[in-house]
Coordinates of C-alpha atoms and ligand atoms in Angstrom, one line a residue:
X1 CA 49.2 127.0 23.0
X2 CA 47.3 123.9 21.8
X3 CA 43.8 124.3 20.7
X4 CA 41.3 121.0 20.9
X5 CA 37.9 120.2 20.6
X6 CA 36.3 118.3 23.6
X7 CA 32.6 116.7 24.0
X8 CA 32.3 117.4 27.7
X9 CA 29.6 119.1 30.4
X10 CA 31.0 122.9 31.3
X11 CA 29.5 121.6 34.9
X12 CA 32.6 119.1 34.7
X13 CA 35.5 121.5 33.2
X14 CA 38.5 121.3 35.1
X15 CA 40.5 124.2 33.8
X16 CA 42.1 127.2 35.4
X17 CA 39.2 129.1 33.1
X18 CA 36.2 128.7 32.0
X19 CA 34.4 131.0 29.4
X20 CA 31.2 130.4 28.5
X21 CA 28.8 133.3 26.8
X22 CA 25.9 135.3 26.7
X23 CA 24.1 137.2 24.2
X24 CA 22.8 140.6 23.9
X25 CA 19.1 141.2 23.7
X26 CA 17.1 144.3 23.2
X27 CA 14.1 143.3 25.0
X28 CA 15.5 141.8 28.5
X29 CA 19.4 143.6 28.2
X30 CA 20.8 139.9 27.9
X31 CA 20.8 136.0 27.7
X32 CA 22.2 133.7 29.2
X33 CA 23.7 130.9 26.4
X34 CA 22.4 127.5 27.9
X35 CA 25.9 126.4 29.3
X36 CA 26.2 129.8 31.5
X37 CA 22.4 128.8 32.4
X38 CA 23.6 125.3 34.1
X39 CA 27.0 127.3 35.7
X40 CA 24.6 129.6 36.8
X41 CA 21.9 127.1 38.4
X42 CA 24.7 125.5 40.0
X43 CA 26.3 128.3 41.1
X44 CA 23.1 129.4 43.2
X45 CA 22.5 132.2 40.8
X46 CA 25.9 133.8 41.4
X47 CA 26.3 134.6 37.8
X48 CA 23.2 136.0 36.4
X49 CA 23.3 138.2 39.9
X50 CA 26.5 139.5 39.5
X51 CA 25.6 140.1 35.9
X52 CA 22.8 142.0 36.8
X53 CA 24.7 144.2 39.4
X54 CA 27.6 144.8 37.1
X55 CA 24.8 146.2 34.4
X56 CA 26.9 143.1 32.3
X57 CA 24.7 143.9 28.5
X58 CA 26.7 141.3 26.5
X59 CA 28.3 143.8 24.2
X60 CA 30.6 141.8 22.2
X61 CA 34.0 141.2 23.7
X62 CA 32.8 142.6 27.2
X63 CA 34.1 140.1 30.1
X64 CA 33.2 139.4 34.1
X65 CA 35.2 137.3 35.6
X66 CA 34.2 135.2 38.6
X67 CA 35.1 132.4 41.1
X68 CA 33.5 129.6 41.8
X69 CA 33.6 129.1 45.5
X70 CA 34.2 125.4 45.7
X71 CA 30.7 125.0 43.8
X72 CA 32.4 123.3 40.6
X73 CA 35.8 122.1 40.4
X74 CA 36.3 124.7 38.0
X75 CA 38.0 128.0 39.5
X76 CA 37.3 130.6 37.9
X77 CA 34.3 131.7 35.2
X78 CA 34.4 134.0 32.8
X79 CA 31.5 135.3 30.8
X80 CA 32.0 136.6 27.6
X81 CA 29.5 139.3 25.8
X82 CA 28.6 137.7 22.3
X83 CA 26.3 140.9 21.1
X84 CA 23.3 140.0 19.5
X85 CA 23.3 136.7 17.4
X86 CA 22.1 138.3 14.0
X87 CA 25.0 140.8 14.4
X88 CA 28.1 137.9 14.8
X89 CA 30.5 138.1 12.4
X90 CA 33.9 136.3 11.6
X91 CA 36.0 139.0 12.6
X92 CA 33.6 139.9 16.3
X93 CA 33.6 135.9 17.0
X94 CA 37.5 135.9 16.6
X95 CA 37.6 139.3 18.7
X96 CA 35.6 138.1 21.6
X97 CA 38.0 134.6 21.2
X98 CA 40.8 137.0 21.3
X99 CA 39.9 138.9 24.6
X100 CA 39.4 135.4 26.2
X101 CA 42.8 134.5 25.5
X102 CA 43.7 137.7 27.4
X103 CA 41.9 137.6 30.3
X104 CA 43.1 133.8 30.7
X105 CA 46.7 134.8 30.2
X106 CA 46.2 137.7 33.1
X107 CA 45.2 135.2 35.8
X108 CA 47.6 132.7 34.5
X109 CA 45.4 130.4 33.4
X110 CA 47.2 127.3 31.9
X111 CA 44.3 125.8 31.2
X112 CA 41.2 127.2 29.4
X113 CA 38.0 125.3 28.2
X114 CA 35.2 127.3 26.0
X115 CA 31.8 126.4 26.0
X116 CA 30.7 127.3 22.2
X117 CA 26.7 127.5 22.1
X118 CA 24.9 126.6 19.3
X119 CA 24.0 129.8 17.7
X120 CA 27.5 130.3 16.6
X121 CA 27.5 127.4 14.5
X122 CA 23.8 128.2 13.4
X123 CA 25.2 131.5 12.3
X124 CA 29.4 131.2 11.0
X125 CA 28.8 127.3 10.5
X126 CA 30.6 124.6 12.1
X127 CA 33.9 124.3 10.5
X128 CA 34.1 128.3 10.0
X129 CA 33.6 129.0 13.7
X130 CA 35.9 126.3 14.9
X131 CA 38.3 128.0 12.2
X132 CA 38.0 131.7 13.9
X133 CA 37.7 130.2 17.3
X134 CA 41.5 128.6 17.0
X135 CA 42.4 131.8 15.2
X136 CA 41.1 134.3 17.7
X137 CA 42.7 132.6 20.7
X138 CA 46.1 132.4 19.0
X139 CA 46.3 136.4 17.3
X140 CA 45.1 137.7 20.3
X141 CA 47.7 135.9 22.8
X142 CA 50.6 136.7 20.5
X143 CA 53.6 138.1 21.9
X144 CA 57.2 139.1 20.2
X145 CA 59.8 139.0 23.3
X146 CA 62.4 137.5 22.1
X147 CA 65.1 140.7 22.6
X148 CA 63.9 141.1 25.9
X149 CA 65.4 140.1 29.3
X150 CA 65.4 136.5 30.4
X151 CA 63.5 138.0 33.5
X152 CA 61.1 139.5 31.3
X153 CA 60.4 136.6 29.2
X154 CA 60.2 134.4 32.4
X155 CA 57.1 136.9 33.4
X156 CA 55.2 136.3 30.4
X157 CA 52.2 133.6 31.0
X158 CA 51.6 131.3 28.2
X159 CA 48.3 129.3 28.3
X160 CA 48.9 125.3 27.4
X161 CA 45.8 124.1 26.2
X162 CA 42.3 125.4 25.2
X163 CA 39.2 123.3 25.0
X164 CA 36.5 124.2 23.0
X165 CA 33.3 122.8 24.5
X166 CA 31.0 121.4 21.9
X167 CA 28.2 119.1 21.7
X168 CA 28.7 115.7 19.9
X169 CA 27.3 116.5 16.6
X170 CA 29.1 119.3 15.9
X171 CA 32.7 117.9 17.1
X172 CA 34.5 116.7 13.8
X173 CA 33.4 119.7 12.0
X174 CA 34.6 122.0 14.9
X175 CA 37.8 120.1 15.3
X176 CA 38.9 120.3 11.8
X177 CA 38.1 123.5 11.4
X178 CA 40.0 124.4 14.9
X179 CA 43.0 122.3 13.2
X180 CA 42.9 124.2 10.4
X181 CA 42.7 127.4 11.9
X182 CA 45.8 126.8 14.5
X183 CA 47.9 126.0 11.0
X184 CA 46.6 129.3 9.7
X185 CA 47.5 131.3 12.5
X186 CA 50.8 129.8 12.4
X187 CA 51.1 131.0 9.7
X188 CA 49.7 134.7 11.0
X189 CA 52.6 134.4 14.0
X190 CA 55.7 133.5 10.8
X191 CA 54.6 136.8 9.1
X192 CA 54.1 139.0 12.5
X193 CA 57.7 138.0 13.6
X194 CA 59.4 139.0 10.5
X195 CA 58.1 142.2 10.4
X196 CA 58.4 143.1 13.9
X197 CA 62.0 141.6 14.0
X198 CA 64.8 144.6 13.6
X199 CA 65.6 145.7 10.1
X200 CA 68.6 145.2 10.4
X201 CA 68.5 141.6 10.9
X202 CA 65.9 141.2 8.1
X203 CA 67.8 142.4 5.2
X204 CA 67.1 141.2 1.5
X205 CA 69.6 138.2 1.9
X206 CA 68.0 137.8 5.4
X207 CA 64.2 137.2 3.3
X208 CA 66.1 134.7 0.8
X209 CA 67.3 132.4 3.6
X210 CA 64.1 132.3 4.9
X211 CA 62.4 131.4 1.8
X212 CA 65.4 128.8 1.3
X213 CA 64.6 127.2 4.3
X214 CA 60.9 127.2 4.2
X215 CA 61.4 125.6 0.8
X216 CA 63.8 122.8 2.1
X217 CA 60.9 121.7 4.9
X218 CA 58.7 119.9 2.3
X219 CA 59.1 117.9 -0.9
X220 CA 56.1 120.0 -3.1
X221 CA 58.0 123.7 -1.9
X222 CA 61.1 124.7 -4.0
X223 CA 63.0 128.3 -3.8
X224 CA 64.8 130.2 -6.2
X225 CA 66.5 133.1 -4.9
X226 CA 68.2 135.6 -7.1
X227 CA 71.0 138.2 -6.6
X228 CA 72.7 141.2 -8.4
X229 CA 74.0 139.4 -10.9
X230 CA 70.9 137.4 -11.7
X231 CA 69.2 141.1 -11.9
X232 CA 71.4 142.4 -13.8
X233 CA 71.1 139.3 -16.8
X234 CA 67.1 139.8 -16.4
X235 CA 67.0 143.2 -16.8
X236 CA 65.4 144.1 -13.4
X237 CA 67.1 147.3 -13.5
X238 CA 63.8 148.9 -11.5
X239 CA 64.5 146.7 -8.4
X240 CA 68.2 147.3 -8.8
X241 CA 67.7 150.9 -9.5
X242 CA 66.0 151.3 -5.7
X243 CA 68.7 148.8 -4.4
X244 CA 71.6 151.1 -5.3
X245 CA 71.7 153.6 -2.1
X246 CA 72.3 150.6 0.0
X247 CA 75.2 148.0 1.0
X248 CA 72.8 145.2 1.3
X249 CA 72.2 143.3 -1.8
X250 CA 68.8 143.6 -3.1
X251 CA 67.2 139.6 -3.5
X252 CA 64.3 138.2 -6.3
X253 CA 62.9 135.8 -4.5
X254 CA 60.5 132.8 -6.3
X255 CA 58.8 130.0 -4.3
X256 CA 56.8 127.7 -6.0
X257 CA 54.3 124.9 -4.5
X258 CA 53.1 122.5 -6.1
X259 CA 49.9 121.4 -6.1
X260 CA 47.5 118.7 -7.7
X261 CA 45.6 121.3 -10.0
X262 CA 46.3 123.0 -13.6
X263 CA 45.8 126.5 -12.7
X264 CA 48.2 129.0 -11.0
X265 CA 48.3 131.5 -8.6
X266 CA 51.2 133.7 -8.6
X267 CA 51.4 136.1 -5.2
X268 CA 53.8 138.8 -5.4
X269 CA 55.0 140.7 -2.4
X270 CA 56.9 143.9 -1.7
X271 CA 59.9 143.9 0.4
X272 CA 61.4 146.5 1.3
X273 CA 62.7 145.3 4.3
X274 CA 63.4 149.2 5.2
X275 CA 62.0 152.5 3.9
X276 CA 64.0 155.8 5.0
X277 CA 62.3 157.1 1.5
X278 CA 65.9 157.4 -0.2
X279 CA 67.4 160.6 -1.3
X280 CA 63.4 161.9 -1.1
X281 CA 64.1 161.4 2.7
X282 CA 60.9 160.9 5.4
X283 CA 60.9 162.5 8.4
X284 CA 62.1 160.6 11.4
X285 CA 58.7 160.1 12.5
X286 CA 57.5 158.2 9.3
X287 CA 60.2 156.1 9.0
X288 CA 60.0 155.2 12.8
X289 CA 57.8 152.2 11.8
X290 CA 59.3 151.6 8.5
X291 CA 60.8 148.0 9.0
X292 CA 57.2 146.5 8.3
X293 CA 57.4 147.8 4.3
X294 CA 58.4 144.3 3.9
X295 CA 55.0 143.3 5.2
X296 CA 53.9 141.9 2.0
X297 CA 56.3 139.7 1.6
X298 CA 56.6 138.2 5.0
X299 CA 52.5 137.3 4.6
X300 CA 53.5 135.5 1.5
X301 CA 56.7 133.9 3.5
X302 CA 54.1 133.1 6.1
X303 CA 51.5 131.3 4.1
X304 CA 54.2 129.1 2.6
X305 CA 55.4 127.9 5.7
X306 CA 51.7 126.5 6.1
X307 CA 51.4 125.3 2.4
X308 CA 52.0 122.2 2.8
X309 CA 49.9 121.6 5.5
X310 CA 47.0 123.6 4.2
X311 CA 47.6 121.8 0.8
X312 CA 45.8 123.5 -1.2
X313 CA 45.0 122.1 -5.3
X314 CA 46.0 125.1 -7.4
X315 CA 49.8 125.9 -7.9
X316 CA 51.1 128.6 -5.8
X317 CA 54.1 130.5 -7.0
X318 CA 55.6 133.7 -3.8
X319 CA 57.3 136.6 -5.6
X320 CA 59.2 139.1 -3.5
X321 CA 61.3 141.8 -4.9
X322 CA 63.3 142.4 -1.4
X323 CA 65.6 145.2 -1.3
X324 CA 66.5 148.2 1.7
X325 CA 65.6 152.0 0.2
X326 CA 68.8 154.3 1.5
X327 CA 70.0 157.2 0.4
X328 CA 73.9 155.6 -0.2
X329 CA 76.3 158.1 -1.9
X330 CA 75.3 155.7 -5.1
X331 CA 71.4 156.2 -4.4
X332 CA 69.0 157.1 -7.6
X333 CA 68.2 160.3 -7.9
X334 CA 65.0 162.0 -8.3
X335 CA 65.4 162.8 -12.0
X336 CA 66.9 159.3 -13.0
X337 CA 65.2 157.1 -15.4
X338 CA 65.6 153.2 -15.2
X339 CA 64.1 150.6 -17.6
X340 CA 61.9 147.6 -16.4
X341 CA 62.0 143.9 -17.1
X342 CA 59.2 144.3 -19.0
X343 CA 60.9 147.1 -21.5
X344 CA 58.9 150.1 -19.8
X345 CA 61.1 153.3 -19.1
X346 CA 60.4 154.9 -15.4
X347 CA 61.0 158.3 -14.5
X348 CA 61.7 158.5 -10.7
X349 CA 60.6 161.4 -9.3
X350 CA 60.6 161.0 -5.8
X351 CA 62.7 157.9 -4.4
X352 CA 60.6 157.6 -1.5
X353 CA 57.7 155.8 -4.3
X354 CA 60.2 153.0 -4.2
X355 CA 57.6 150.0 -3.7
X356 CA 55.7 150.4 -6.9
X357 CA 58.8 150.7 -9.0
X358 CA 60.4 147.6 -7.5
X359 CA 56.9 145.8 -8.1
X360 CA 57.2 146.8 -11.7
X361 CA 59.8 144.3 -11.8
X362 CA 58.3 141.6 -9.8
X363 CA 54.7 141.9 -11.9
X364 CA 56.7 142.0 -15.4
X365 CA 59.1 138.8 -14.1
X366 CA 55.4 137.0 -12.8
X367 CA 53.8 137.8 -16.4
X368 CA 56.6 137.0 -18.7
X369 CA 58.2 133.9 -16.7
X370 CA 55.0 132.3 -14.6
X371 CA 52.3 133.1 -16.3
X372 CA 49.5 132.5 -13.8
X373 CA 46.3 132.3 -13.9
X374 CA 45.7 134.7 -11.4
X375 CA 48.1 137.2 -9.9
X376 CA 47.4 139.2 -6.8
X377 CA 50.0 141.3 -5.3
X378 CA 50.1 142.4 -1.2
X379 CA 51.9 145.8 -0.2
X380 CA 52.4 148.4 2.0
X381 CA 52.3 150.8 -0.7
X382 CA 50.9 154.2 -0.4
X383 CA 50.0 156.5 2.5
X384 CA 47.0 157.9 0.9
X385 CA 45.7 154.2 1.4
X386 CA 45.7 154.9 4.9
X387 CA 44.4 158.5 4.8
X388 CA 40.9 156.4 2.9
X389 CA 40.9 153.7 4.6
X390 CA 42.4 153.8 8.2
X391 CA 44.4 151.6 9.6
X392 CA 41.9 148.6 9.9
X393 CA 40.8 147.9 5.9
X394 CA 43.1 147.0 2.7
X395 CA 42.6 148.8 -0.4
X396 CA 41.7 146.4 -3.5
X397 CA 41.8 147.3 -6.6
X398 CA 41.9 144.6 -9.8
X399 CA 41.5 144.4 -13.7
X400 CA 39.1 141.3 -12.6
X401 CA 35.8 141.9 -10.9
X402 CA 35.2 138.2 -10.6
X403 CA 38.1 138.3 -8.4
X404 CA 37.9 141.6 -7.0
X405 CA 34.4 140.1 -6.0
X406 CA 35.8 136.4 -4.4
X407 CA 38.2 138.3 -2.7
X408 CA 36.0 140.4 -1.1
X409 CA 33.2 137.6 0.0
X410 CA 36.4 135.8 1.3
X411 CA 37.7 138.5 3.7
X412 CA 34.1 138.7 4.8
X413 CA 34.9 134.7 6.3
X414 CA 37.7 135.9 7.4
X415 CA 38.4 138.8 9.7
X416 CA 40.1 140.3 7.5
X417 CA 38.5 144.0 6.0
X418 CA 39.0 144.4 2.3
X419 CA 37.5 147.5 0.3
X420 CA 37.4 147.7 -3.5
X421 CA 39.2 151.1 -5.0
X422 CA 38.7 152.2 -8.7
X423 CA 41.5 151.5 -11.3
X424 CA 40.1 155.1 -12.6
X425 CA 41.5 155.4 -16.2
X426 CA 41.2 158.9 -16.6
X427 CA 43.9 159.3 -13.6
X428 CA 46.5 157.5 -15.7
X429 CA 47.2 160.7 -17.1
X430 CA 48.6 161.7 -14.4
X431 CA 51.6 159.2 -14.4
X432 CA 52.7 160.4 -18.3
X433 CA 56.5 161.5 -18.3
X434 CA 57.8 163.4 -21.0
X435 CA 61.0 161.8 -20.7
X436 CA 60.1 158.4 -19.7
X437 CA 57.4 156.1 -21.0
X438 CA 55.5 156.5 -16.9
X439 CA 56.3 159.3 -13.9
X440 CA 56.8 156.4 -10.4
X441 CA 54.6 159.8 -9.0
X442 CA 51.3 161.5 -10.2
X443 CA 51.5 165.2 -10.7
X444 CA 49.2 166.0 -8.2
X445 CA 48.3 165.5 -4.5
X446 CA 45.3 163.8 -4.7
X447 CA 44.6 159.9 -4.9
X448 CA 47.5 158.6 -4.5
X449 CA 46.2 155.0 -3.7
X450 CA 44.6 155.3 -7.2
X451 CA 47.4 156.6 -8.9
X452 CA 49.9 153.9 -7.4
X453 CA 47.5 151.4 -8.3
X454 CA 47.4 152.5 -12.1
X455 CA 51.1 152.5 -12.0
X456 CA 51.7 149.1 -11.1
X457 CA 49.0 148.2 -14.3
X458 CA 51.5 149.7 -16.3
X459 CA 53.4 146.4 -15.7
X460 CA 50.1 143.6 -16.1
X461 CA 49.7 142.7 -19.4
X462 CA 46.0 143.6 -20.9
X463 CA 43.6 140.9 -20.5
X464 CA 45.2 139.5 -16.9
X465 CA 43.2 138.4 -13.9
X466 CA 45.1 140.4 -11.6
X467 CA 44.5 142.2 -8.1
X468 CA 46.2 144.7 -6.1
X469 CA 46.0 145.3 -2.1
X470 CA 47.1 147.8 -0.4
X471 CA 48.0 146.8 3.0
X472 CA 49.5 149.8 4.0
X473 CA 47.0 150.6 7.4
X474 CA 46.6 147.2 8.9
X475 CA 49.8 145.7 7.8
X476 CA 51.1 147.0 11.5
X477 CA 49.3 148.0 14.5
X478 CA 50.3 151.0 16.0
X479 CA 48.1 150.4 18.9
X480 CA 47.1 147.6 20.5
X481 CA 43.9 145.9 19.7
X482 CA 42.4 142.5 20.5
X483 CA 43.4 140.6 17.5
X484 CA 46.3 142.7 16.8
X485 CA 48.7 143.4 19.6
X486 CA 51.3 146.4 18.9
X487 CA 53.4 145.4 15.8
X488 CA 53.2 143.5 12.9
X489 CA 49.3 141.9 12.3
X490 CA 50.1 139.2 9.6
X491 CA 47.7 140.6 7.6
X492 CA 47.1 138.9 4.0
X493 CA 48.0 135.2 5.4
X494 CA 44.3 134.4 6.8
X495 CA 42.8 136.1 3.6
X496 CA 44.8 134.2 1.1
X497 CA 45.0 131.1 3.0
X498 CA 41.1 130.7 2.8
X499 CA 41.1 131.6 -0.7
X500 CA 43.5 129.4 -2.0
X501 CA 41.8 126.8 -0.8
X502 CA 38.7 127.8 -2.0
X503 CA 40.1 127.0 -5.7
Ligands
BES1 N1 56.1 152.4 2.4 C1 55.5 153.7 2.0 C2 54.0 153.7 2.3 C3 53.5 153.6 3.7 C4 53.3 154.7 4.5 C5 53.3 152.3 4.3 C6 52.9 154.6 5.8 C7 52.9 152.2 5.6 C8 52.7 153.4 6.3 C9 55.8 154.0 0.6 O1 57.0 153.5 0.1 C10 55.8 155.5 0.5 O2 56.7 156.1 1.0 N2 54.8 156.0 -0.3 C11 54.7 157.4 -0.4 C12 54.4 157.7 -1.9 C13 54.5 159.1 -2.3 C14 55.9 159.6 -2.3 C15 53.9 159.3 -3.7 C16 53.6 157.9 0.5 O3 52.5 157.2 0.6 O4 53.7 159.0 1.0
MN2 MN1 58.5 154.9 0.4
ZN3 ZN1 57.7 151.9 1.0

């Protein structure tokens, strides 16, 4: 799918669909946007009369679809429910975008224009909305069919090209934005394939060949992409430690772009490309969707396949401690003790906390070898993240409430849902060992977003700008929604796309 940005009449659209909206309105139940006013004139009043006997309100992402009878040489007409304009956010615009796709993808549509009034623009801004526009038309069409039948893939529509309808004033802005956005979902689709491909095919070596290749497609990427022994002469015997119940190699992955700036921000992923909890073994039905614990990294490994077309200034350096968590004859044992790059001593109590202790190592290679400015890690770490926050919002927690606070105002331009979590002190108790210098488990049930949280602090160095999300809900969707079909989302590659540019 192509997305562009066209100055043209709705009255003179030629495409298989046409969308244009209407808003909600608590006084007259709803209003038509001025471009479904002129369909509708033309149309004899077909529209606002078919509205009216549908009891159409113009909830956000509601639909009607209908044809146009020969009276424009446009077939069909869809009108799309906006809700009210004060209440249009980021995440509804992309949404109602989203369901558009959908509906233009069940009648086959292989062409699609989209009138955008001006009250979007008024409200999300010009480049922003033509940003979310692009966006929601690409998440919501995705599709992962590649292991399926020829037949089956044959079936699947694809739409070819999307116009969005603009007036003339608002064109560049919309259309660099909309250019923008298509790169950023791009980047949305990289991530969402890795995860939902088979574990078995993306194994830690699998993640390092990626990277490597990402890398070789542009002159400011480079890749470094460490093995056993490399782990083993850096001391990373946390990452190794988790690696040892499996026969796949466990990887350190670095990729570094360069930008034109001083400062640097170092992302660092988890990638635990599959999570059967080890010798501390889940029960088949958590580790049914298990293959997306590498989620953090493949948002990282998604955003730098964009990099260099986003170019953003600051220096961006991806950090992924990949490994499979199996309980091999070899496996660690709850009761074993392992020391971190950084000289910390862990005492692993249950095997199936595997993320934070293989992040231990990834945080104390980012402070002691990159030394970024900033440092903000993405993974699916902890349950109890899920049991707070559902399945739609990402725990953050940081040392940094500058940060903490960006972050948050910059998920709010995206759709992306962040909420801040306390790095509550008095809970670090909980993680004292008396064998070790830290427990990878508290000693009770309670807060264990928290607790996992603090543990990873164990490995910042005082003083560091550093956040922590907890993708562990929306990293996959286990239903089906309109941004997010079944699978992997992506989620972490719109958020830190928008702020890395924003530094
Ligand atoms: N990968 C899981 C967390 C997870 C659970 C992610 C569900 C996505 C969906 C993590 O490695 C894990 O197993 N965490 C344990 C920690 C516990 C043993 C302290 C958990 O949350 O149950
Ligand atoms: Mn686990
Ligand atoms: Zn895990």
């Amino acid at each position: 799918m192509q997305c562009k940005v066209k100055v043209t009449e709705p009255l003179k659209s030629e495409a298989d669909m046409l969308a244009v909206c209407a808003w909600e309105d608590g006084k007259s139940g709803l209003i038509l946007s001025p471009e479904a006013e002129i369909l509708d004139r033309t149309l004899r009043g077909m529209l606002s009369e078919v509205a009216r006997t549908e009891d159409f309100e113009a909830k956000p992402k509601s639909t009607l679809l209908i044809h146009s009878h020969g009276l424009l040489p446009v077939k069909r007409i869809l009108l799309v429910g906006m809700g009210a304009p004060k209440a249009l956010t980021v995440f509804t615009f992309e949404s109602v975008l989203a369901v558009v796709g959908r509906v233009g993808k069940q009648v086959a549509a292989r062409t699609v224009d989209i009138a955008l009034p001006k009250e979007i623009f008024d409200r999300l801004g010009k480049e922003e909305a033509g940003e979310a526009a692009a966006i929601g038309m690409h998440l919501g069409t995705y599709v992962f069919n590649r292991h399926k039948s020829e037949a089956s893939q044959k079936k699947e529509k694809h739409i070819g090209l999307v116009q969005f309808l603009v007036r003339p004033a608002c064109l560049s802005d919309v259309a660099r934005g909309a250019a923008r956005g298509e790169t950023v979902a791009r980047g949305v689709y990289f991530a969402r394939d890795l995860v939902n491909e088979p574990p078995s095919l993306t194994t830690p070596s699998h993640l390092g060949k990626v990277a490597e290749k990402i890398a070789a497609s542009d002159r400011s990427l480079t890749a470094l992409v460490l093995g056993k022994k490399d782990l083993v002469s850096l001391g990373m015997q946390a990452l190794l430690g988790i690696a040892r119940g499996s026969s796949e190699e466990p990887q350190f992955i670095v990729l570094s772009y360069k930008g034109t700036a001083k400062k640097t921000v170092a992302l660092v992923g988890k990638g635990i490309t599959f999570d059967t909890g080890g010798l501390s073994l889940k029960p088949s039905e958590h580790m049914e969707t298990m293959k997306m614990d590498m989620a953090g990294a493949a948002a990282i490994l998604g955003l730098f396949s964009v990099l260099p077309i986003l170019r953003p200034k600051v220096n961006v350096v991806g950090l992924i401690s990949a490994t499979e968590n199996m309980p091999g004859a070899r496996a660690i044992k709850p009761g074993d003790i392992v020391r971190a790059m950084n000289g910390k001593t862990i005492e692993i109590l249950n095997t199936d906390a595997e993320g934070r202790v293989v992040l231990a190592d990834a945080l104390s290679y980012t402070f002691e070898k990159v030394k970024p400015d900033v440092a903000i890690d993405l993974a699916t770490l902890t349950g109890a993240c899920m049991v707070a926050l559902g399945e739609e919002i990402s725990g953050l927690f940081s040392t940094d409430q500058k940060l903490a606070a960006l972050l948050m105002a910059t998920a709010e331009k995206t759709g992306e849902k962040l909420w801040q979590l306390p790095l509550a002190e008095d809970y670090a108790e909980l993680l004292k060992s008396t064998v070790a210098d830290v427990r990878n488990i508290s000693g009770k049930r309670y807060g264990g977003a928290i607790t996992a949280a603090l543990f990873l602090k164990e490995f910042v160095p005082e003083g560091s700008s550093w956040a922590h999300l907890d993708i562990a809900g929306p990293a996959f969707a286990e239903s089906d929604s309109p941004l997010n079909p079944k699978g992997g989302t992506g989620v972490g590659v719109r958020l830190l796309a928008r702020y890395l540019l924003s530094q």
